[in-house]
mmCIF file of C-alpha atoms in Angstrom:
data_model
loop_
_atom_site.group_PDB
_atom_site.id
_atom_site.type_symbol
_atom_site.label_atom_id
_atom_site.label_comp_id
_atom_site.label_asym_id
_atom_site.label_seq_id
_atom_site.Cartn_x
_atom_site.Cartn_y
_atom_site.Cartn_z
ATOM 1 C CA MET A 1 -56.519 30.815 12.446
ATOM 2 C CA VAL A 2 -53.919 27.908 11.891
ATOM 3 C CA ASP A 3 -51.868 27.058 15.652
ATOM 4 C CA SER A 4 -48.390 26.271 14.498
ATOM 5 C CA SER A 5 -47.570 24.490 17.573
ATOM 6 C CA ALA A 6 -49.636 21.924 17.181
ATOM 7 C CA PRO A 7 -48.241 18.138 16.229
ATOM 8 C CA VAL A 8 -48.445 17.426 12.592
ATOM 9 C CA THR A 9 -50.337 14.871 12.204
ATOM 10 C CA THR A 10 -50.232 12.348 9.931
ATOM 11 C CA PRO A 11 -52.672 9.008 8.468
ATOM 12 C CA ALA A 12 -52.337 5.783 9.938
ATOM 13 C CA GLY A 13 -49.419 4.108 8.886
ATOM 14 C CA THR A 14 -47.482 6.473 7.001
ATOM 15 C CA ALA A 15 -44.284 8.452 8.459
ATOM 16 C CA PRO A 16 -43.267 11.752 8.209
ATOM 17 C CA PRO A 17 -42.109 12.109 4.477
ATOM 18 C CA ARG A 18 -38.568 14.263 6.271
ATOM 19 C CA TRP A 19 -38.161 10.621 8.216
ATOM 20 C CA THR A 20 -39.239 9.226 4.752
ATOM 21 C CA ARG A 21 -36.586 10.844 2.745
ATOM 22 C CA ARG A 22 -33.791 9.868 6.029
ATOM 23 C CA ARG A 23 -34.811 6.307 5.025
ATOM 24 C CA ARG A 24 -34.103 6.375 1.348
ATOM 25 C CA GLU A 25 -31.230 8.483 1.181
ATOM 26 C CA ALA A 26 -29.859 5.174 4.291
ATOM 27 C CA LEU A 27 -31.073 2.801 1.885
ATOM 28 C CA ALA A 28 -29.820 3.949 -1.368
ATOM 29 C CA GLY A 29 -26.167 4.379 0.075
ATOM 30 C CA TYR A 30 -26.596 0.444 1.855
ATOM 31 C CA ALA A 31 -27.392 -0.134 -1.914
ATOM 32 C CA PHE A 32 -24.139 1.113 -3.241
ATOM 33 C CA VAL A 33 -22.216 0.084 -0.075
ATOM 34 C CA LEU A 34 -23.806 -3.501 -0.199
ATOM 35 C CA PRO A 35 -21.557 -5.786 -3.364
ATOM 36 C CA ASP A 36 -18.162 -4.253 -2.048
ATOM 37 C CA LEU A 37 -18.891 -5.180 1.723
ATOM 38 C CA LEU A 38 -19.677 -8.234 0.159
ATOM 39 C CA GLY A 39 -16.814 -8.975 -2.479
ATOM 40 C CA LEU A 40 -14.885 -8.491 0.833
ATOM 41 C CA LEU A 41 -16.384 -11.184 2.719
ATOM 42 C CA VAL A 42 -16.301 -13.129 0.554
ATOM 43 C CA PHE A 43 -12.768 -12.559 -1.107
ATOM 44 C CA VAL A 44 -11.064 -11.570 2.054
ATOM 45 C CA GLY A 45 -13.003 -11.877 4.556
ATOM 46 C CA LEU A 46 -13.935 -15.951 3.908
ATOM 47 C CA PRO A 47 -10.371 -16.692 3.794
ATOM 48 C CA MET A 48 -8.742 -15.235 5.956
ATOM 49 C CA VAL A 49 -11.299 -17.115 7.856
ATOM 50 C CA LEU A 50 -10.304 -21.022 6.568
ATOM 51 C CA ALA A 51 -6.414 -20.226 6.895
ATOM 52 C CA VAL A 52 -7.577 -19.193 10.799
ATOM 53 C CA GLY A 53 -9.134 -23.142 10.265
ATOM 54 C CA VAL A 54 -6.397 -24.423 8.421
ATOM 55 C CA SER A 55 -3.673 -23.086 10.193
ATOM 56 C CA LEU A 56 -4.634 -25.842 13.292
ATOM 57 C CA PHE A 57 -4.160 -28.598 10.927
ATOM 58 C CA SER A 58 -1.039 -29.961 9.083
ATOM 59 C CA VAL A 59 -2.248 -30.457 5.948
ATOM 60 C CA ASP A 60 -0.630 -32.414 2.554
ATOM 61 C CA GLY A 61 -1.317 -31.558 -0.111
ATOM 62 C CA PHE A 62 -3.501 -34.603 -1.208
ATOM 63 C CA GLY A 63 -5.956 -33.862 0.989
ATOM 64 C CA GLY A 64 -4.574 -35.317 4.092
ATOM 65 C CA TYR A 65 -5.413 -33.636 7.464
ATOM 66 C CA THR A 66 -4.187 -33.891 10.689
ATOM 67 C CA PHE A 67 -5.010 -31.931 14.041
ATOM 68 C CA VAL A 68 -2.205 -30.369 15.134
ATOM 69 C CA GLY A 69 -3.391 -27.716 17.417
ATOM 70 C CA LEU A 70 -0.727 -24.993 17.465
ATOM 71 C CA ASP A 71 2.147 -26.668 16.752
ATOM 72 C CA ASN A 72 2.427 -24.902 13.478
ATOM 73 C CA PHE A 73 2.566 -21.604 15.240
ATOM 74 C CA ALA A 74 4.803 -23.091 17.624
ATOM 75 C CA GLN A 75 7.108 -23.591 14.637
ATOM 76 C CA MET A 76 7.800 -19.929 13.201
ATOM 77 C CA ALA A 77 10.218 -19.821 16.477
ATOM 78 C CA GLY A 78 13.283 -21.971 15.172
ATOM 79 C CA ASP A 79 12.074 -21.215 11.294
ATOM 80 C CA ALA A 80 15.565 -19.502 10.518
ATOM 81 C CA GLN A 81 14.392 -19.396 7.115
ATOM 82 C CA LEU A 82 11.357 -17.390 7.841
ATOM 83 C CA TRP A 83 13.367 -15.297 10.087
ATOM 84 C CA GLN A 84 15.429 -14.440 7.565
ATOM 85 C CA SER A 85 13.040 -13.566 5.300
ATOM 86 C CA VAL A 86 10.939 -11.087 8.105
ATOM 87 C CA GLN A 87 14.686 -9.135 7.312
ATOM 88 C CA VAL A 88 13.857 -8.933 4.410
ATOM 89 C CA THR A 89 11.239 -7.908 4.118
ATOM 90 C CA LEU A 90 12.169 -5.306 7.393
ATOM 91 C CA ARG A 91 15.043 -3.830 5.240
ATOM 92 C CA TYR A 92 12.769 -3.596 2.596
ATOM 93 C CA MET A 93 10.081 -1.402 4.708
ATOM 94 C CA VAL A 94 12.177 0.501 5.797
ATOM 95 C CA THR A 95 14.020 1.717 2.282
ATOM 96 C CA PHE A 96 10.759 1.678 0.464
ATOM 97 C CA VAL A 97 7.937 3.639 2.817
ATOM 98 C CA PRO A 98 9.834 6.829 3.179
ATOM 99 C CA ILE A 99 11.266 6.834 0.120
ATOM 100 C CA GLY A 100 8.657 6.650 -1.489
ATOM 101 C CA PHE A 101 6.279 9.473 0.162
ATOM 102 C CA VAL A 102 9.616 11.648 -0.228
ATOM 103 C CA VAL A 103 9.358 10.846 -3.949
ATOM 104 C CA SER A 104 5.844 11.272 -4.585
ATOM 105 C CA LEU A 105 5.312 14.317 -2.593
ATOM 106 C CA GLY A 106 7.977 15.656 -4.789
ATOM 107 C CA LEU A 107 6.204 15.168 -7.452
ATOM 108 C CA ALA A 108 3.420 15.535 -6.329
ATOM 109 C CA MET A 109 4.077 19.405 -5.480
ATOM 110 C CA LEU A 110 5.790 19.425 -8.643
ATOM 111 C CA VAL A 111 2.084 19.587 -10.491
ATOM 112 C CA ARG A 112 -0.284 20.964 -8.187
ATOM 113 C CA ASP A 113 -0.149 24.333 -9.948
ATOM 114 C CA HIS A 114 -1.462 24.463 -13.300
ATOM 115 C CA PHE A 115 1.216 24.705 -16.427
ATOM 116 C CA PRO A 116 1.128 24.174 -20.180
ATOM 117 C CA GLY A 117 1.414 19.887 -19.401
ATOM 118 C CA VAL A 118 0.610 19.591 -16.549
ATOM 119 C CA GLY A 119 -1.460 16.518 -17.291
ATOM 120 C CA LEU A 120 0.643 15.397 -19.836
ATOM 121 C CA VAL A 121 3.071 14.918 -17.128
ATOM 122 C CA ARG A 122 0.420 13.977 -14.336
ATOM 123 C CA THR A 123 -0.451 10.742 -16.900
ATOM 124 C CA MET A 124 3.459 9.778 -17.446
ATOM 125 C CA PHE A 125 3.852 9.673 -14.199
ATOM 126 C CA PHE A 126 0.855 7.396 -12.898
ATOM 127 C CA LEU A 127 1.396 5.678 -16.425
ATOM 128 C CA PRO A 128 3.858 3.131 -15.014
ATOM 129 C CA HIS A 129 0.908 1.823 -12.478
ATOM 130 C CA VAL A 130 -1.037 0.780 -14.878
ATOM 131 C CA ILE A 131 1.447 -1.730 -16.028
ATOM 132 C CA SER A 132 1.044 -5.425 -14.829
ATOM 133 C CA LEU A 133 3.612 -5.523 -12.605
ATOM 134 C CA VAL A 134 4.647 -9.474 -13.820
ATOM 135 C CA VAL A 135 5.167 -7.343 -16.974
ATOM 136 C CA VAL A 136 7.023 -4.592 -15.133
ATOM 137 C CA GLY A 137 9.392 -7.271 -13.509
ATOM 138 C CA VAL A 138 10.088 -8.613 -17.372
ATOM 139 C CA VAL A 139 11.048 -5.351 -18.564
ATOM 140 C CA TRP A 140 13.412 -4.625 -15.802
ATOM 141 C CA GLN A 141 14.157 -8.130 -15.284
ATOM 142 C CA PHE A 142 15.599 -7.680 -19.831
ATOM 143 C CA LEU A 143 17.028 -3.887 -18.670
ATOM 144 C CA LEU A 144 18.642 -5.243 -16.151
ATOM 145 C CA THR A 145 19.965 -8.127 -17.612
ATOM 146 C CA ASP A 146 24.348 -9.183 -16.731
ATOM 147 C CA LYS A 147 26.550 -7.325 -19.329
ATOM 148 C CA GLN A 148 23.381 -6.747 -22.085
ATOM 149 C CA GLY A 149 20.591 -5.502 -19.985
ATOM 150 C CA ALA A 150 20.064 -1.589 -21.494
ATOM 151 C CA VAL A 151 21.670 -0.194 -18.294
ATOM 152 C CA PRO A 152 24.756 -2.518 -18.089
ATOM 153 C CA ALA A 153 25.343 -0.967 -21.219
ATOM 154 C CA LEU A 154 24.952 2.379 -20.487
ATOM 155 C CA LEU A 155 27.098 2.100 -17.266
ATOM 156 C CA ARG A 156 29.850 0.175 -19.261
ATOM 157 C CA PRO A 157 31.685 3.753 -19.852
ATOM 158 C CA PHE A 158 31.633 4.549 -16.863
ATOM 159 C CA GLY A 159 33.150 1.251 -16.009
ATOM 160 C CA LEU A 160 30.142 -0.730 -14.088
ATOM 161 C CA GLY A 161 28.767 -2.223 -17.075
ATOM 162 C CA ASP A 162 29.626 -5.094 -16.040
ATOM 163 C CA VAL A 163 27.465 -4.652 -11.965
ATOM 164 C CA SER A 164 24.655 -7.627 -11.427
ATOM 165 C CA PHE A 165 22.555 -5.373 -9.999
ATOM 166 C CA LEU A 166 19.693 -8.814 -9.976
ATOM 167 C CA GLY A 167 22.594 -11.340 -8.988
ATOM 168 C CA ASN A 168 24.308 -9.408 -6.509
ATOM 169 C CA PRO A 169 22.392 -9.828 -2.654
ATOM 170 C CA ALA A 170 23.930 -6.793 -2.036
ATOM 171 C CA LEU A 171 22.389 -4.659 -4.625
ATOM 172 C CA ALA A 172 19.726 -7.481 -5.652
ATOM 173 C CA LEU A 173 17.276 -5.840 -2.820
ATOM 174 C CA GLY A 174 18.730 -2.424 -3.702
ATOM 175 C CA SER A 175 16.898 -3.699 -7.690
ATOM 176 C CA LEU A 176 13.283 -3.817 -6.052
ATOM 177 C CA VAL A 177 13.367 -0.812 -3.607
ATOM 178 C CA VAL A 178 13.904 1.583 -6.463
ATOM 179 C CA ILE A 179 11.945 -0.703 -9.063
ATOM 180 C CA SER A 180 9.006 -0.499 -6.454
ATOM 181 C CA ILE A 181 9.147 3.390 -6.173
ATOM 182 C CA TRP A 182 8.859 3.355 -9.493
ATOM 183 C CA PHE A 183 5.697 1.626 -10.351
ATOM 184 C CA LEU A 184 4.157 2.856 -7.095
ATOM 185 C CA MET A 185 4.998 6.610 -7.241
ATOM 186 C CA GLY A 186 2.659 7.712 -9.402
ATOM 187 C CA TYR A 187 -0.091 6.010 -7.261
ATOM 188 C CA GLN A 188 0.821 8.198 -4.464
ATOM 189 C CA MET A 189 1.671 11.418 -6.651
ATOM 190 C CA LEU A 190 -2.487 11.208 -7.385
ATOM 191 C CA ILE A 191 -4.053 10.910 -3.482
ATOM 192 C CA LEU A 192 -0.883 13.663 -1.878
ATOM 193 C CA LEU A 193 -1.934 16.094 -5.363
ATOM 194 C CA GLY A 194 -5.272 15.809 -4.245
ATOM 195 C CA GLY A 195 -5.323 16.505 -0.414
ATOM 196 C CA LEU A 196 -2.590 19.881 -2.109
ATOM 197 C CA LYS A 197 -5.473 21.070 -3.940
ATOM 198 C CA ASP A 198 -8.130 20.390 -0.307
ATOM 199 C CA ILE A 199 -5.918 22.907 0.946
ATOM 200 C CA PRO A 200 -7.636 26.377 -0.259
ATOM 201 C CA LYS A 201 -5.072 28.833 -1.673
ATOM 202 C CA GLU A 202 -6.280 31.890 1.056
ATOM 203 C CA TYR A 203 -4.074 29.866 3.223
ATOM 204 C CA GLU A 204 -0.687 30.321 1.263
ATOM 205 C CA GLU A 205 -1.817 32.905 0.070
ATOM 206 C CA ALA A 206 -1.921 34.595 3.915
ATOM 207 C CA ALA A 207 1.649 33.361 4.253
ATOM 208 C CA ARG A 208 3.140 34.517 1.197
ATOM 209 C CA VAL A 209 1.678 38.368 2.597
ATOM 210 C CA ASP A 210 3.331 37.853 5.497
ATOM 211 C CA GLY A 211 6.671 37.417 4.202
ATOM 212 C CA ALA A 212 7.252 33.827 4.957
ATOM 213 C CA SER A 213 8.902 32.208 2.585
ATOM 214 C CA ALA A 214 8.666 28.563 1.073
ATOM 215 C CA TRP A 215 10.413 26.151 2.643
ATOM 216 C CA GLN A 216 8.412 27.857 6.782
ATOM 217 C CA ARG A 217 4.403 28.078 3.836
ATOM 218 C CA PHE A 218 5.889 24.552 3.654
ATOM 219 C CA ARG A 219 5.992 23.663 7.048
ATOM 220 C CA TYR A 220 3.855 24.944 8.812
ATOM 221 C CA VAL A 221 0.748 25.932 6.712
ATOM 222 C CA ILE A 222 0.615 22.726 3.536
ATOM 223 C CA TRP A 223 2.297 19.832 5.665
ATOM 224 C CA PRO A 224 0.411 19.716 8.928
ATOM 225 C CA LEU A 225 -3.111 20.403 6.492
ATOM 226 C CA LEU A 226 -1.994 17.531 4.938
ATOM 227 C CA ARG A 227 -1.492 15.177 7.293
ATOM 228 C CA PRO A 228 -4.529 12.695 7.304
ATOM 229 C CA THR A 229 -3.318 12.583 3.689
ATOM 230 C CA SER A 230 -0.468 11.658 4.203
ATOM 231 C CA PHE A 231 -0.809 9.093 7.285
ATOM 232 C CA PHE A 232 -3.178 7.133 4.575
ATOM 233 C CA VAL A 233 -0.048 6.783 2.141
ATOM 234 C CA LEU A 234 2.137 6.036 5.149
ATOM 235 C CA VAL A 235 -0.293 3.025 5.715
ATOM 236 C CA ASN A 236 -1.185 1.972 2.938
ATOM 237 C CA SER A 237 2.679 2.010 1.242
ATOM 238 C CA THR A 238 3.778 0.395 4.402
ATOM 239 C CA VAL A 239 0.764 -3.390 4.343
ATOM 240 C CA GLY A 240 1.879 -3.178 0.738
ATOM 241 C CA ALA A 241 5.313 -3.167 1.832
ATOM 242 C CA VAL A 242 5.026 -6.304 3.719
ATOM 243 C CA THR A 243 2.690 -8.627 1.618
ATOM 244 C CA GLY A 244 2.206 -6.232 -1.927
ATOM 245 C CA LEU A 245 1.829 -7.544 -5.667
ATOM 246 C CA GLN A 246 5.413 -5.378 -5.347
ATOM 247 C CA ALA A 247 6.235 -7.356 -2.295
ATOM 248 C CA PHE A 248 5.917 -11.435 -4.502
ATOM 249 C CA ASP A 249 5.296 -10.392 -8.370
ATOM 250 C CA LEU A 250 8.638 -8.599 -8.512
ATOM 251 C CA VAL A 251 10.365 -10.943 -5.995
ATOM 252 C CA TYR A 252 9.024 -13.908 -8.167
ATOM 253 C CA VAL A 253 9.471 -12.205 -11.702
ATOM 254 C CA LEU A 254 12.978 -10.803 -10.844
ATOM 255 C CA THR A 255 15.062 -13.025 -8.160
ATOM 256 C CA LYS A 256 12.953 -15.943 -7.104
ATOM 257 C CA GLY A 257 13.504 -14.582 -4.043
ATOM 258 C CA GLY A 258 16.999 -15.549 -4.753
ATOM 259 C CA PRO A 259 20.557 -14.527 -5.021
ATOM 260 C CA ALA A 260 21.089 -16.434 -1.827
ATOM 261 C CA GLY A 261 18.058 -15.808 -0.405
ATOM 262 C CA SER A 262 18.133 -11.906 -0.039
ATOM 263 C CA THR A 263 15.019 -10.739 -1.743
ATOM 264 C CA SER A 264 12.912 -13.662 -0.408
ATOM 265 C CA SER A 265 10.038 -11.828 1.824
ATOM 266 C CA VAL A 266 7.355 -13.371 4.007
ATOM 267 C CA VAL A 267 4.903 -13.291 1.427
ATOM 268 C CA PHE A 268 7.065 -15.109 -0.663
ATOM 269 C CA TYR A 269 8.284 -17.502 1.816
ATOM 270 C CA ILE A 270 4.377 -17.874 2.393
ATOM 271 C CA TYR A 271 4.035 -19.021 -2.090
ATOM 272 C CA GLN A 272 7.520 -21.450 -1.720
ATOM 273 C CA GLN A 273 6.006 -23.089 1.836
ATOM 274 C CA ALA A 274 2.106 -23.384 0.331
ATOM 275 C CA PHE A 275 2.957 -24.647 -3.316
ATOM 276 C CA THR A 276 6.832 -25.074 -3.933
ATOM 277 C CA PHE A 277 6.688 -27.758 0.026
ATOM 278 C CA ASN A 278 3.237 -28.308 0.262
ATOM 279 C CA ASN A 279 2.688 -26.747 3.327
ATOM 280 C CA TYR A 280 -0.804 -25.813 3.828
ATOM 281 C CA GLY A 281 -0.812 -25.879 7.118
ATOM 282 C CA TYR A 282 2.759 -23.792 7.866
ATOM 283 C CA ALA A 283 1.796 -21.294 4.708
ATOM 284 C CA ALA A 284 -1.661 -20.367 6.328
ATOM 285 C CA ALA A 285 -0.705 -19.884 10.427
ATOM 286 C CA LEU A 286 2.721 -17.779 8.842
ATOM 287 C CA THR A 287 -0.413 -15.433 6.816
ATOM 288 C CA THR A 288 -2.663 -15.967 9.876
ATOM 289 C CA ALA A 289 0.294 -14.260 11.700
ATOM 290 C CA VAL A 290 0.952 -11.488 9.425
ATOM 291 C CA VAL A 291 -2.195 -10.678 10.036
ATOM 292 C CA ALA A 292 -2.540 -10.920 12.651
ATOM 293 C CA PHE A 293 0.737 -8.666 12.353
ATOM 294 C CA LEU A 294 -0.429 -6.301 10.449
ATOM 295 C CA VAL A 295 -3.354 -5.432 12.343
ATOM 296 C CA VAL A 296 -2.488 -5.083 15.342
ATOM 297 C CA ALA A 297 0.116 -2.060 13.462
ATOM 298 C CA THR A 298 -2.165 -0.357 11.832
ATOM 299 C CA GLY A 299 -3.995 -0.367 14.487
ATOM 300 C CA VAL A 300 -1.039 1.337 16.610
ATOM 301 C CA MET A 301 -0.571 4.302 13.856
ATOM 302 C CA PHE A 302 -4.447 4.622 13.611
ATOM 303 C CA GLY A 303 -4.630 4.949 17.343
ATOM 304 C CA ALA A 304 -0.272 7.053 18.355
ATOM 305 C CA THR A 305 -2.260 9.500 15.274
ATOM 306 C CA LYS A 306 -5.967 9.908 15.850
ATOM 307 C CA GLY A 307 -6.510 8.710 11.646
ATOM 308 C CA GLY A 308 -3.453 10.611 10.568
ATOM 309 C CA ARG A 309 -4.150 14.134 12.430
ATOM 310 C CA PHE A 310 -1.586 14.021 15.011
ATOM 311 C CA ASP A 311 -4.134 15.533 17.513
ATOM 312 C CA VAL A 312 -1.354 16.365 21.162
ATOM 313 C CA GLY A 313 -4.707 17.808 23.055
#
């Protein structure tokens, strides 16, 4: 009779099969993560470290470096154009993020359930996101050209044909917000749709049996379970509104920061300092400050909401 309580022995120099399998799985996981990790370190981490180093120097753009310490950071306090760009970025963020989220969530709810042609509808909503932002900017510039574009032509019967959407400081930033939402709503829709698909149908069916209305099912069943996905979308769109491609590409193609600086975002102002005025040290200091702000703000949001779970206990 074999004693089942006896310890399992293996030949010298070998590990139990259970631990070997776990090590193989761990190595496979590390192998999958390694390329992305290397890309993150080389193309994100290393440039960030170099930017911090360059921010301590005055760089003339011709190879001359002069150590200035924290002077570049001190210069920010009295830079009126910088603070105007900060205000533009904040106005863009507080309009684009909530409106884009509501539109994307509405689209996700619209295409959540199956109906004839639902795949085509989802594709149509997502299609703008696969187009280059430069191409998007050129197309919208053609559509919004003063008096000759397609949009002024459509509005002419209503007496609005002379409205300058990109040349009027009061309308230019709003136009960028609308274009950004049009571009990103399909991407955010798919993320939210994935979150909606993960919600078990049994919960909604139980609420429907109990007599809950459509709004009550959304408020007390769908929304609480969708909070982690919603949190990701909101954080992602917030970071994108500050440093994303739409905050630079659209501005560069459509308005060049004008008119009168009404669309000059922080990233566009950094670009100007670096490549228009050859003030690389100051541009690096601005980049360092923006990244530090985003890291702190994201950390605060994660800490306050416990990663989007919004637990109160």
